């Protein structure tokens, strides 16, 4: 798993949150402590981070991932560094979550395990 210690200007740390925006562990805690995530806000741009609810079920995660992709497409000036959302505390596998990020614009950097899943699905593996 990639762990980001610092971000350059224009980079955004994309992390999995919970519905209450209690950023107590994993990447959410890192976002809160280092990248401006707002306690009590589960989704969206927060400082130099962007939250996606990964704890309220796959349907919620999928919908919020789609909203994130649309947001990223509207903000080509930003570079979004996506963590393995949902694959830590939430307990999902990359095979379950990666497809939600299919079609992400070029300014979205996906984790290696998500890219492997997407390439396999596209027949490029």
PDB file of C-alpha atoms in Angstrom:
ATOM      1  CA  UNK A   1       0.000   0.000   0.000  1.00  0.00           C
ATOM      2  CA  UNK A   2       1.298   3.432  -0.921  1.00  0.00           C
ATOM      3  CA  UNK A   3       1.582   5.815   1.993  1.00  0.00           C
ATOM      4  CA  UNK A   4       1.877   9.494   1.204  1.00  0.00           C
ATOM      5  CA  UNK A   5       3.877  11.553   3.692  1.00  0.00           C
ATOM      6  CA  UNK A   6       3.715  14.881   1.882  1.00  0.00           C
ATOM      7  CA  UNK A   7       1.808  16.327  -1.028  1.00  0.00           C
ATOM      8  CA  UNK A   8       2.882  18.819  -3.639  1.00  0.00           C
ATOM      9  CA  UNK A   9       0.713  21.853  -4.355  1.00  0.00           C
ATOM     10  CA  UNK A  10      -2.258  20.716  -6.432  1.00  0.00           C
ATOM     11  CA  UNK A  11      -2.130  17.131  -5.165  1.00  0.00           C
ATOM     12  CA  UNK A  12      -5.130  15.705  -3.301  1.00  0.00           C
ATOM     13  CA  UNK A  13      -5.058  12.644  -1.010  1.00  0.00           C
ATOM     14  CA  UNK A  14      -8.182  10.504  -1.687  1.00  0.00           C
ATOM     15  CA  UNK A  15      -9.183   8.336   1.268  1.00  0.00           C
ATOM     16  CA  UNK A  16     -11.940   6.112   2.584  1.00  0.00           C
ATOM     17  CA  UNK A  17     -14.092   7.573   5.325  1.00  0.00           C
ATOM     18  CA  UNK A  18     -17.162   6.580   7.292  1.00  0.00           C
ATOM     19  CA  UNK A  19     -20.600   8.187   7.153  1.00  0.00           C
ATOM     20  CA  UNK A  20     -19.996  10.266  10.279  1.00  0.00           C
ATOM     21  CA  UNK A  21     -16.629  11.603   9.109  1.00  0.00           C
ATOM     22  CA  UNK A  22     -14.895  10.297  12.231  1.00  0.00           C
ATOM     23  CA  UNK A  23     -11.375  10.040  10.813  1.00  0.00           C
ATOM     24  CA  UNK A  24      -9.943   7.847  13.559  1.00  0.00           C
ATOM     25  CA  UNK A  25      -7.903   5.236  11.704  1.00  0.00           C
ATOM     26  CA  UNK A  26      -6.129   4.203   8.544  1.00  0.00           C
ATOM     27  CA  UNK A  27      -5.909   6.603   5.624  1.00  0.00           C
ATOM     28  CA  UNK A  28      -8.723   8.712   7.102  1.00  0.00           C
ATOM     29  CA  UNK A  29      -6.602   9.474  10.155  1.00  0.00           C
ATOM     30  CA  UNK A  30      -3.655  10.324   7.917  1.00  0.00           C
ATOM     31  CA  UNK A  31      -5.907  12.667   5.914  1.00  0.00           C
ATOM     32  CA  UNK A  32      -7.119  14.297   9.128  1.00  0.00           C
ATOM     33  CA  UNK A  33      -3.681  14.671  10.703  1.00  0.00           C
ATOM     34  CA  UNK A  34      -1.745  15.749   7.611  1.00  0.00           C
ATOM     35  CA  UNK A  35      -3.935  16.787   4.688  1.00  0.00           C
ATOM     36  CA  UNK A  36      -6.804  18.882   6.039  1.00  0.00           C
ATOM     37  CA  UNK A  37      -9.645  16.367   6.311  1.00  0.00           C
ATOM     38  CA  UNK A  38     -12.474  17.851   8.357  1.00  0.00           C
ATOM     39  CA  UNK A  39     -13.777  15.902  11.349  1.00  0.00           C
ATOM     40  CA  UNK A  40     -17.470  15.260  10.741  1.00  0.00           C
ATOM     41  CA  UNK A  41     -17.282  15.510   6.926  1.00  0.00           C
ATOM     42  CA  UNK A  42     -17.326  12.137   5.207  1.00  0.00           C
ATOM     43  CA  UNK A  43     -17.387  12.996   1.512  1.00  0.00           C
ATOM     44  CA  UNK A  44     -15.790  15.499  -0.779  1.00  0.00           C
ATOM     45  CA  UNK A  45     -12.895  17.902  -0.904  1.00  0.00           C
ATOM     46  CA  UNK A  46     -11.477  18.785   2.492  1.00  0.00           C
ATOM     47  CA  UNK A  47      -8.261  20.779   2.533  1.00  0.00           C
ATOM     48  CA  UNK A  48      -5.780  18.784   0.465  1.00  0.00           C
ATOM     49  CA  UNK A  49      -7.826  15.588   0.762  1.00  0.00           C
ATOM     50  CA  UNK A  50     -11.024  14.071  -0.634  1.00  0.00           C
ATOM     51  CA  UNK A  51     -13.187  11.619   1.323  1.00  0.00           C
ATOM     52  CA  UNK A  52     -15.268   8.719  -0.001  1.00  0.00           C
ATOM     53  CA  UNK A  53     -17.498   6.770   2.389  1.00  0.00           C
ATOM     54  CA  UNK A  54     -16.224   3.208   2.303  1.00  0.00           C
ATOM     55  CA  UNK A  55     -17.977   1.965   5.446  1.00  0.00           C
ATOM     56  CA  UNK A  56     -21.663   2.182   4.435  1.00  0.00           C
ATOM     57  CA  UNK A  57     -21.698  -0.647   1.903  1.00  0.00           C
ATOM     58  CA  UNK A  58     -20.519  -1.181  -1.643  1.00  0.00           C
ATOM     59  CA  UNK A  59     -23.477   0.643  -3.218  1.00  0.00           C
ATOM     60  CA  UNK A  60     -22.629   3.834  -1.303  1.00  0.00           C
ATOM     61  CA  UNK A  61     -18.934   3.462  -2.101  1.00  0.00           C
ATOM     62  CA  UNK A  62     -19.730   2.996  -5.795  1.00  0.00           C
ATOM     63  CA  UNK A  63     -21.976   6.068  -5.928  1.00  0.00           C
ATOM     64  CA  UNK A  64     -19.450   8.241  -4.133  1.00  0.00           C
ATOM     65  CA  UNK A  65     -16.626   6.950  -6.348  1.00  0.00           C
ATOM     66  CA  UNK A  66     -18.672   8.002  -9.388  1.00  0.00           C
ATOM     67  CA  UNK A  67     -19.197  11.471  -7.895  1.00  0.00           C
ATOM     68  CA  UNK A  68     -15.461  11.658  -7.194  1.00  0.00           C
ATOM     69  CA  UNK A  69     -14.616  10.754 -10.800  1.00  0.00           C
ATOM     70  CA  UNK A  70     -16.936  13.513 -12.031  1.00  0.00           C
ATOM     71  CA  UNK A  71     -15.335  15.973  -9.589  1.00  0.00           C
ATOM     72  CA  UNK A  72     -11.833  14.997 -10.737  1.00  0.00           C
ATOM     73  CA  UNK A  73     -12.857  15.463 -14.380  1.00  0.00           C
ATOM     74  CA  UNK A  74     -14.082  18.971 -13.533  1.00  0.00           C
ATOM     75  CA  UNK A  75     -10.739  19.803 -11.856  1.00  0.00           C
ATOM     76  CA  UNK A  76      -7.942  18.892 -14.292  1.00  0.00           C
ATOM     77  CA  UNK A  77      -5.662  21.337 -12.477  1.00  0.00           C
ATOM     78  CA  UNK A  78      -5.546  18.922  -9.512  1.00  0.00           C
ATOM     79  CA  UNK A  79      -3.833  15.531  -9.244  1.00  0.00           C
ATOM     80  CA  UNK A  80      -5.765  13.013  -7.134  1.00  0.00           C
ATOM     81  CA  UNK A  81      -3.762  10.311  -5.338  1.00  0.00           C
ATOM     82  CA  UNK A  82      -6.198   7.513  -4.531  1.00  0.00           C
ATOM     83  CA  UNK A  83      -5.493   5.122  -1.649  1.00  0.00           C
ATOM     84  CA  UNK A  84      -6.792   1.545  -1.610  1.00  0.00           C
ATOM     85  CA  UNK A  85     -10.186   2.844  -0.544  1.00  0.00           C
ATOM     86  CA  UNK A  86     -12.296   0.219   1.177  1.00  0.00           C
ATOM     87  CA  UNK A  87      -9.481  -2.350   1.326  1.00  0.00           C
ATOM     88  CA  UNK A  88      -8.323  -1.636   4.860  1.00  0.00           C
ATOM     89  CA  UNK A  89     -10.697  -1.201   7.773  1.00  0.00           C
ATOM     90  CA  UNK A  90     -13.784  -1.638   5.538  1.00  0.00           C
ATOM     91  CA  UNK A  91     -12.557  -5.120   4.559  1.00  0.00           C
ATOM     92  CA  UNK A  92     -13.227  -5.162   0.808  1.00  0.00           C
ATOM     93  CA  UNK A  93     -10.882  -6.593  -1.811  1.00  0.00           C
ATOM     94  CA  UNK A  94      -9.408  -4.604  -4.717  1.00  0.00           C
ATOM     95  CA  UNK A  95     -11.475  -6.787  -7.085  1.00  0.00           C
ATOM     96  CA  UNK A  96     -14.626  -5.405  -5.462  1.00  0.00           C
ATOM     97  CA  UNK A  97     -13.631  -1.739  -5.366  1.00  0.00           C
ATOM     98  CA  UNK A  98     -11.347  -1.065  -8.338  1.00  0.00           C
ATOM     99  CA  UNK A  99     -14.141  -1.324 -10.954  1.00  0.00           C
ATOM    100  CA  UNK A 100     -15.811   1.707  -9.347  1.00  0.00           C
ATOM    101  CA  UNK A 101     -12.857   3.777 -10.598  1.00  0.00           C
ATOM    102  CA  UNK A 102     -13.011   2.529 -14.205  1.00  0.00           C
ATOM    103  CA  UNK A 103     -12.882   5.472 -16.581  1.00  0.00           C
ATOM    104  CA  UNK A 104     -11.193   7.824 -14.122  1.00  0.00           C
ATOM    105  CA  UNK A 105      -9.550  10.786 -15.863  1.00  0.00           C
ATOM    106  CA  UNK A 106      -5.782  11.058 -16.303  1.00  0.00           C
ATOM    107  CA  UNK A 107      -5.396  13.297 -13.247  1.00  0.00           C
ATOM    108  CA  UNK A 108      -6.461  10.395 -10.994  1.00  0.00           C
ATOM    109  CA  UNK A 109      -3.588   8.183  -9.810  1.00  0.00           C
ATOM    110  CA  UNK A 110      -4.922   4.785  -8.776  1.00  0.00           C
ATOM    111  CA  UNK A 111      -3.096   2.342  -6.495  1.00  0.00           C
ATOM    112  CA  UNK A 112      -1.179  -0.477  -8.194  1.00  0.00           C
ATOM    113  CA  UNK A 113      -3.589  -3.217  -7.067  1.00  0.00           C
ATOM    114  CA  UNK A 114      -6.558  -1.292  -8.495  1.00  0.00           C
ATOM    115  CA  UNK A 115      -4.713  -0.848 -11.789  1.00  0.00           C
ATOM    116  CA  UNK A 116      -3.978  -4.595 -11.929  1.00  0.00           C
ATOM    117  CA  UNK A 117      -7.679  -5.388 -11.515  1.00  0.00           C
ATOM    118  CA  UNK A 118      -8.740  -2.861 -14.151  1.00  0.00           C
ATOM    119  CA  UNK A 119      -6.133  -4.072 -16.645  1.00  0.00           C
ATOM    120  CA  UNK A 120      -7.237  -7.678 -16.127  1.00  0.00           C
ATOM    121  CA  UNK A 121     -10.864  -6.689 -16.721  1.00  0.00           C
ATOM    122  CA  UNK A 122      -9.899  -4.829 -19.890  1.00  0.00           C
ATOM    123  CA  UNK A 123      -7.914  -7.845 -21.123  1.00  0.00           C
ATOM    124  CA  UNK A 124      -4.582  -6.000 -21.019  1.00  0.00           C
ATOM    125  CA  UNK A 125      -2.995  -8.164 -18.325  1.00  0.00           C
TER     126      UNK A 125
END
